[in-house]
Short mmCIF file of C-alpha atoms and ligand atoms in Angstrom, two decimals:
data_model
loop_
_atom_site.label_atom_id
_atom_site.label_comp_id
_atom_site.label_asym_id
_atom_site.label_seq_id
_atom_site.Cartn_x
_atom_site.Cartn_y
_atom_site.Cartn_z
CA MET A 1 11.48 -8.67 16.58
CA ASP A 2 7.77 -8.86 17.58
CA PRO A 3 5.59 -10.78 15.17
CA GLN A 4 4.86 -8.45 12.27
CA ILE A 5 1.79 -10.38 11.12
CA ILE A 6 -1.42 -10.70 13.13
CA GLU A 7 -3.78 -13.43 11.97
CA ILE A 8 -7.50 -12.81 12.28
CA PRO A 9 -9.82 -15.75 11.62
CA HIS A 10 -12.97 -13.86 10.53
CA ALA A 11 -14.43 -14.98 7.22
CA ASP A 12 -17.11 -12.33 6.70
CA TRP A 13 -16.41 -8.77 5.53
CA HIS A 14 -19.33 -7.46 7.59
CA SER A 15 -18.52 -8.96 10.96
CA VAL A 16 -14.97 -7.90 11.80
CA PRO A 17 -15.12 -6.03 15.12
CA ALA A 18 -13.04 -3.10 16.38
CA ASN A 19 -10.61 -5.04 18.54
CA ASP A 20 -8.14 -2.82 20.48
CA ALA A 21 -5.18 -5.17 20.08
CA TRP A 22 -5.66 -5.37 16.31
CA ILE A 23 -6.01 -1.59 16.01
CA ARG A 24 -2.85 -1.05 18.05
CA ALA A 25 -0.97 -3.60 15.96
CA LEU A 26 -2.10 -2.06 12.67
CA GLU A 27 -1.14 1.44 13.80
CA ALA A 28 2.21 0.08 14.96
CA GLY A 29 2.87 -0.93 11.35
CA LYS A 30 1.99 -4.61 11.51
CA VAL A 31 0.02 -6.46 8.88
CA LEU A 32 -3.46 -7.76 9.73
CA TYR A 33 -3.88 -11.02 7.85
CA PHE A 34 -7.31 -12.56 7.24
CA PRO A 35 -6.54 -16.04 5.85
CA ASN A 36 -10.23 -17.00 5.71
CA LEU A 37 -11.62 -13.80 4.23
CA ALA A 38 -12.08 -14.24 0.50
CA PHE A 39 -13.13 -11.88 -2.24
CA ASP A 40 -15.10 -14.31 -4.35
CA LEU A 41 -15.49 -13.89 -8.08
CA THR A 42 -18.51 -15.14 -10.00
CA THR A 43 -17.99 -17.62 -12.84
CA THR A 44 -18.50 -14.80 -15.34
CA GLU A 45 -15.96 -12.62 -13.58
CA LYS A 46 -13.30 -15.35 -13.56
CA ARG A 47 -12.67 -14.75 -17.25
CA PHE A 48 -11.15 -11.40 -16.28
CA LEU A 49 -8.29 -13.32 -14.68
CA THR A 50 -5.94 -12.94 -17.61
CA PRO A 51 -3.03 -10.54 -18.04
CA GLU A 52 -4.40 -9.61 -21.49
CA ILE A 53 -7.19 -7.62 -19.88
CA ARG A 54 -4.70 -4.90 -18.94
CA ASP A 55 -3.67 -2.14 -21.32
CA PRO A 56 0.12 -2.67 -21.43
CA LYS A 57 0.68 1.08 -21.30
CA ILE A 58 -0.97 1.28 -17.87
CA ARG A 59 0.39 -0.29 -14.69
CA ASN A 60 -2.87 -1.38 -13.07
CA ILE A 61 -6.53 -1.47 -13.96
CA SER A 62 -8.40 0.98 -11.74
CA LEU A 63 -11.84 2.24 -10.92
CA ASP A 64 -12.32 5.70 -9.45
CA ALA A 65 -15.05 7.04 -7.16
CA THR A 66 -17.15 8.19 -10.11
CA GLY A 67 -17.16 4.66 -11.56
CA HIS A 68 -14.67 5.46 -14.31
CA LEU A 69 -12.64 2.37 -15.35
CA LYS A 70 -9.06 2.86 -16.56
CA GLY A 71 -6.51 0.52 -18.07
CA ALA A 72 -8.72 -2.36 -19.28
CA VAL A 73 -8.82 -3.71 -22.81
CA ALA A 74 -12.28 -5.26 -23.23
CA THR A 75 -15.64 -4.80 -24.91
CA LEU A 76 -18.01 -2.27 -23.36
CA THR A 77 -20.13 -5.03 -21.83
CA ASP A 78 -17.06 -6.66 -20.30
CA GLN A 79 -15.81 -3.30 -19.05
CA ALA A 80 -19.12 -2.76 -17.26
CA GLN A 81 -18.89 -6.19 -15.63
CA LEU A 82 -15.28 -5.67 -14.66
CA ALA A 83 -16.15 -2.28 -13.17
CA ALA A 84 -18.94 -3.94 -11.14
CA MET A 85 -16.48 -6.53 -9.82
CA ILE A 86 -13.97 -3.87 -8.76
CA GLN A 87 -16.77 -1.78 -7.27
CA ARG A 88 -17.87 -4.75 -5.17
CA PHE A 89 -14.35 -5.11 -3.80
CA ARG A 90 -14.28 -1.39 -3.08
CA ALA A 91 -17.48 -1.69 -1.03
CA ASN A 92 -16.20 -4.78 0.83
CA ALA A 93 -12.90 -3.12 1.67
CA ARG A 94 -14.73 -0.09 3.03
CA THR A 95 -17.07 -2.28 5.11
CA LEU A 96 -14.08 -4.12 6.57
CA ILE A 97 -12.28 -0.89 7.50
CA ASP A 98 -15.43 0.69 8.95
CA GLY A 99 -15.96 -2.36 11.17
CA LEU A 100 -12.35 -2.66 12.25
CA LEU A 101 -11.56 1.05 12.66
CA PRO A 102 -14.77 2.96 13.36
CA ARG A 103 -12.93 6.08 14.56
CA TYR A 104 -11.50 6.70 11.08
CA GLY A 105 -15.05 7.01 9.70
CA ASP A 106 -15.73 9.99 7.48
CA ALA A 107 -12.12 11.18 7.67
CA LEU A 108 -11.15 8.43 5.22
CA ARG A 109 -10.62 9.43 1.62
CA MET A 110 -10.86 6.54 -0.81
CA ALA A 111 -8.37 6.39 -3.68
CA PRO A 112 -9.24 4.55 -6.89
CA THR A 113 -9.52 0.76 -6.50
CA SER A 114 -7.07 -1.36 -8.45
CA PHE A 115 -7.10 -4.79 -10.04
CA ARG A 116 -3.59 -6.14 -10.69
CA PRO A 117 -3.53 -9.01 -13.18
CA THR A 118 0.20 -8.90 -13.90
CA ARG A 119 2.50 -11.66 -12.77
CA VAL A 120 4.97 -10.22 -10.28
CA GLU A 121 7.93 -12.57 -10.93
CA THR A 122 8.45 -11.60 -14.56
CA ARG A 123 7.55 -7.90 -14.43
CA SER A 124 10.54 -5.80 -15.42
CA GLN A 125 10.93 -2.30 -14.02
CA SER A 126 13.39 0.33 -12.87
CA TRP A 127 14.87 -0.04 -9.38
CA ARG A 128 12.65 2.77 -8.12
CA ALA A 129 9.45 1.11 -9.29
CA ASP A 130 10.64 -2.38 -8.32
CA ASP A 131 8.39 -3.47 -5.47
CA ARG A 132 10.36 -6.73 -5.13
CA ARG A 133 12.73 -4.67 -2.99
CA LEU A 134 11.77 -3.88 0.60
CA HIS A 135 10.38 -0.35 0.87
CA VAL A 136 7.82 1.89 2.50
CA ASP A 137 5.36 3.52 0.11
CA ALA A 138 5.98 7.15 -0.82
CA PHE A 139 4.68 9.04 -3.84
CA PRO A 140 7.20 11.16 -5.76
CA SER A 141 4.65 13.41 -7.49
CA ARG A 142 1.92 13.66 -4.85
CA PRO A 143 3.17 15.09 -1.54
CA ASN A 144 0.82 14.05 1.29
CA TYR A 145 2.12 15.97 4.30
CA GLY A 146 1.89 12.95 6.56
CA GLU A 147 -1.51 11.72 5.50
CA ARG A 148 -1.66 7.96 5.96
CA ILE A 149 -1.75 5.29 3.26
CA LEU A 150 -3.95 2.44 4.45
CA ARG A 151 -4.27 -0.49 2.07
CA VAL A 152 -6.57 -3.48 1.78
CA PHE A 153 -5.32 -6.31 -0.46
CA ALA A 154 -7.08 -9.47 -1.65
CA ASN A 155 -5.38 -12.36 -3.42
CA VAL A 156 -7.86 -13.62 -6.05
CA ASN A 157 -5.53 -16.08 -7.78
CA PRO A 158 -7.64 -18.92 -9.28
CA GLU A 159 -4.85 -21.52 -9.23
CA GLY A 160 -4.10 -21.16 -5.55
CA ALA A 161 -0.85 -19.24 -6.00
CA PRO A 162 0.03 -17.21 -2.91
CA ARG A 163 1.04 -13.55 -3.06
CA GLU A 164 4.51 -13.82 -1.61
CA TRP A 165 5.59 -10.81 0.40
CA ARG A 166 8.55 -10.03 2.56
CA VAL A 167 7.77 -7.91 5.61
CA GLY A 168 10.68 -6.04 7.13
CA GLU A 169 11.54 -4.35 10.40
CA PRO A 170 9.47 -1.68 12.20
CA PHE A 171 9.36 1.83 10.73
CA GLU A 172 11.39 3.42 13.52
CA THR A 173 14.20 0.90 13.00
CA VAL A 174 14.17 1.60 9.26
CA ALA A 175 14.19 5.35 9.88
CA MET A 176 17.08 5.16 12.37
CA HIS A 177 19.05 3.12 9.84
CA PHE A 178 18.52 5.40 6.83
CA LEU A 179 17.93 8.93 8.18
CA PRO A 180 21.64 9.59 8.84
CA ARG A 181 22.34 9.20 5.12
CA ALA A 182 19.28 11.05 3.84
CA LYS A 183 20.01 14.08 1.68
CA PRO A 184 19.01 17.25 3.53
CA TYR A 185 15.74 18.91 2.54
CA SER A 186 16.01 21.94 0.30
CA ALA A 187 13.01 24.30 0.20
CA TRP A 188 14.12 26.00 -3.02
CA ARG A 189 14.54 22.63 -4.69
CA ALA A 190 11.04 21.67 -3.59
CA ARG A 191 9.78 24.91 -5.19
CA LEU A 192 11.59 24.12 -8.44
CA LEU A 193 10.04 20.65 -8.52
CA GLN A 194 6.63 22.21 -8.06
CA MET A 195 7.22 24.85 -10.76
CA ALA A 196 8.39 22.15 -13.15
CA ARG A 197 5.22 20.21 -12.24
CA VAL A 198 7.28 17.23 -11.13
CA THR A 199 5.19 17.45 -7.95
CA LYS A 200 1.53 18.39 -7.81
CA SER A 201 2.08 20.56 -4.74
CA LEU A 202 5.11 21.67 -2.72
CA ARG A 203 7.10 18.67 -1.46
CA SER A 204 7.32 19.01 2.32
CA GLU A 205 10.32 17.90 4.35
CA TYR A 206 8.22 14.93 5.47
CA ASP A 207 7.59 13.89 1.86
CA HIS A 208 11.25 14.40 1.05
CA LEU A 209 12.36 12.15 3.90
CA MET A 210 9.81 9.45 3.05
CA LEU A 211 11.13 9.37 -0.53
CA GLN A 212 14.69 9.26 0.77
CA LEU A 213 13.79 6.23 2.89
CA HIS A 214 11.96 4.57 -0.01
CA ASP A 215 14.88 5.08 -2.40
CA ALA A 216 17.67 4.30 0.07
CA MET A 217 16.00 1.04 1.10
CA LYS A 218 15.51 -0.10 -2.50
CA LEU A 219 19.06 0.85 -3.53
CA ASP A 220 20.80 -0.93 -0.64
CA VAL A 221 21.40 -4.48 -1.83
CA ASP A 222 22.95 -5.58 1.47
CA TYR A 223 20.05 -4.15 3.45
CA GLN A 224 17.61 -6.02 1.20
CA GLN A 225 19.36 -9.26 2.09
CA ASP A 226 20.40 -8.71 5.66
CA ALA A 227 17.60 -6.66 7.24
CA GLU A 228 15.41 -8.59 9.61
CA GLN A 229 12.47 -9.82 7.58
CA LEU A 230 9.83 -12.44 7.26
CA ALA A 231 8.62 -14.18 4.09
CA VAL A 232 4.83 -14.24 4.12
CA PRO A 233 2.80 -16.16 1.56
CA PHE A 234 -0.64 -14.52 1.53
CA GLN A 235 -2.80 -17.38 0.34
CA ALA A 236 -5.23 -17.28 -2.56
CA GLY A 237 -8.62 -16.41 -1.10
CA SER A 238 -7.20 -14.21 1.66
CA VAL A 239 -7.09 -10.53 2.57
CA TRP A 240 -4.49 -8.42 4.36
CA VAL A 241 -4.40 -4.84 5.57
CA CYS A 242 -1.51 -2.54 6.46
CA PHE A 243 -0.33 1.05 6.50
CA SER A 244 1.99 0.73 3.53
CA ASP A 245 3.72 4.05 4.29
CA GLN A 246 4.90 2.43 7.53
CA THR A 247 5.19 -1.33 6.98
CA SER A 248 8.41 -2.28 5.24
CA HIS A 249 7.25 -4.63 2.47
CA ALA A 250 8.20 -6.25 -0.83
CA VAL A 251 6.28 -8.48 -3.20
CA MET A 252 8.22 -11.42 -4.63
CA ALA A 253 5.63 -13.49 -6.48
CA GLY A 254 1.96 -13.78 -7.28
CA GLN A 255 -0.67 -12.77 -9.80
CA TYR A 256 -4.20 -11.37 -9.60
CA MET A 257 -4.81 -9.08 -6.70
CA MET A 258 -7.38 -6.47 -5.73
CA GLU A 259 -6.19 -3.41 -3.83
CA GLN A 260 -7.94 -0.51 -2.12
CA THR A 261 -6.07 2.51 -0.78
CA LEU A 262 -7.67 4.72 1.87
CA HIS A 263 -6.05 7.96 2.96
CA LEU A 264 -6.37 9.10 6.56
CA PRO A 265 -5.35 12.33 8.30
CA VAL A 266 -2.86 11.51 11.07
CA GLU A 267 -4.98 13.20 13.75
CA ARG A 268 -7.78 10.69 13.19
CA GLN A 269 -5.58 7.75 14.16
CA TYR A 270 -6.24 6.10 17.51
CA ASP A 271 -2.61 6.86 18.32
CA PRO A 272 -1.22 9.66 16.13
CA ALA A 273 2.16 9.28 17.91
CA SER A 274 2.68 5.96 16.12
CA SER A 275 2.56 7.56 12.64
CA PRO A 276 5.61 7.95 10.39
CA LEU A 277 5.12 11.73 10.64
CA ALA A 278 5.35 11.61 14.44
CA ILE A 279 8.28 9.17 14.43
CA LEU A 280 10.30 11.14 11.87
CA THR A 281 9.52 14.44 13.60
CA ARG A 282 10.76 12.99 16.88
CA LEU A 283 13.93 11.58 15.31
CA VAL A 284 14.76 14.72 13.33
CA GLY A 285 13.86 17.09 16.15
CA HIS A 286 11.91 19.77 14.27
CA PRO A 287 8.54 20.06 12.48
CA LEU A 288 8.51 18.45 9.03
CA ILE A 289 5.33 19.92 7.53
C1 LIG B 1 3.52 -2.81 -3.12
O1 LIG B 1 2.78 -1.97 -2.60
O2 LIG B 1 4.72 -2.73 -2.93
C2 LIG B 1 2.98 -3.89 -4.03
C3 LIG B 1 2.27 -4.93 -3.29
C4 LIG B 1 1.82 -6.07 -4.17
O3 LIG B 1 1.77 -5.89 -5.39
O4 LIG B 1 1.50 -7.13 -3.64
FE1 LIG B 2 4.63 -0.79 -1.83
#
């Protein structure tokens, strides 16, 4: 297997250039790793590095485009400071992506920015939500019709603990492994799910297959162990970027991370043929959206 991780030495959010090899690697599903690029917290902000800051009923603390903060338990003054910290990460992540991938430009749609203070090792969850199992990201309630999920992550752990990921095999290999056992798409079932408001819009065949891959990967204990994979400790004070709908990934350990999701229409990629939509369409042999 080709190296799945590409290391980039740049240490400044504003000076990462649009390098063809990096762009190709990212769009091929590899992870761009910036070991020297840190999201620095001020001394005042460091007090937000506690799991108590999160409302236990909510998975992650998040800040949306309008500046609305969700999921934090703190005084109003602290909430404002926390929002400013998350906003600063949001701006940095956008600057990085604009420098690295100028063609995406105004086609990018920014999702809320998240701050994840929970310790991964001890988090208990259902198999479907368990990101300690290799998977590709797919949203059960929000069909995206092939739109890309680009993510920027920063490990802000103050004690130097790495964010330990496993990175699996290329998307096409995953798809060839699991497509033969995917349940067939049913249009009437998709309509029922929409009517019951399980999904926010009609689940396309693409969205169905992505969920099938996500679930089948997580449920297959042997695959989790035996699939070709690499353990990657993303160091404290580092950043990494990947298309999480394409990169097979799992998080095994770590605490305190910032995350920005950016959505991108497939046709704005440098190479739309490398997208999961194009790969699945080719493998299945008919249009999926
Ligand atoms: C995930 O997208 O699977 C979670 C990544 C992480 O929490 O490090
Ligand atoms: Fe994930």
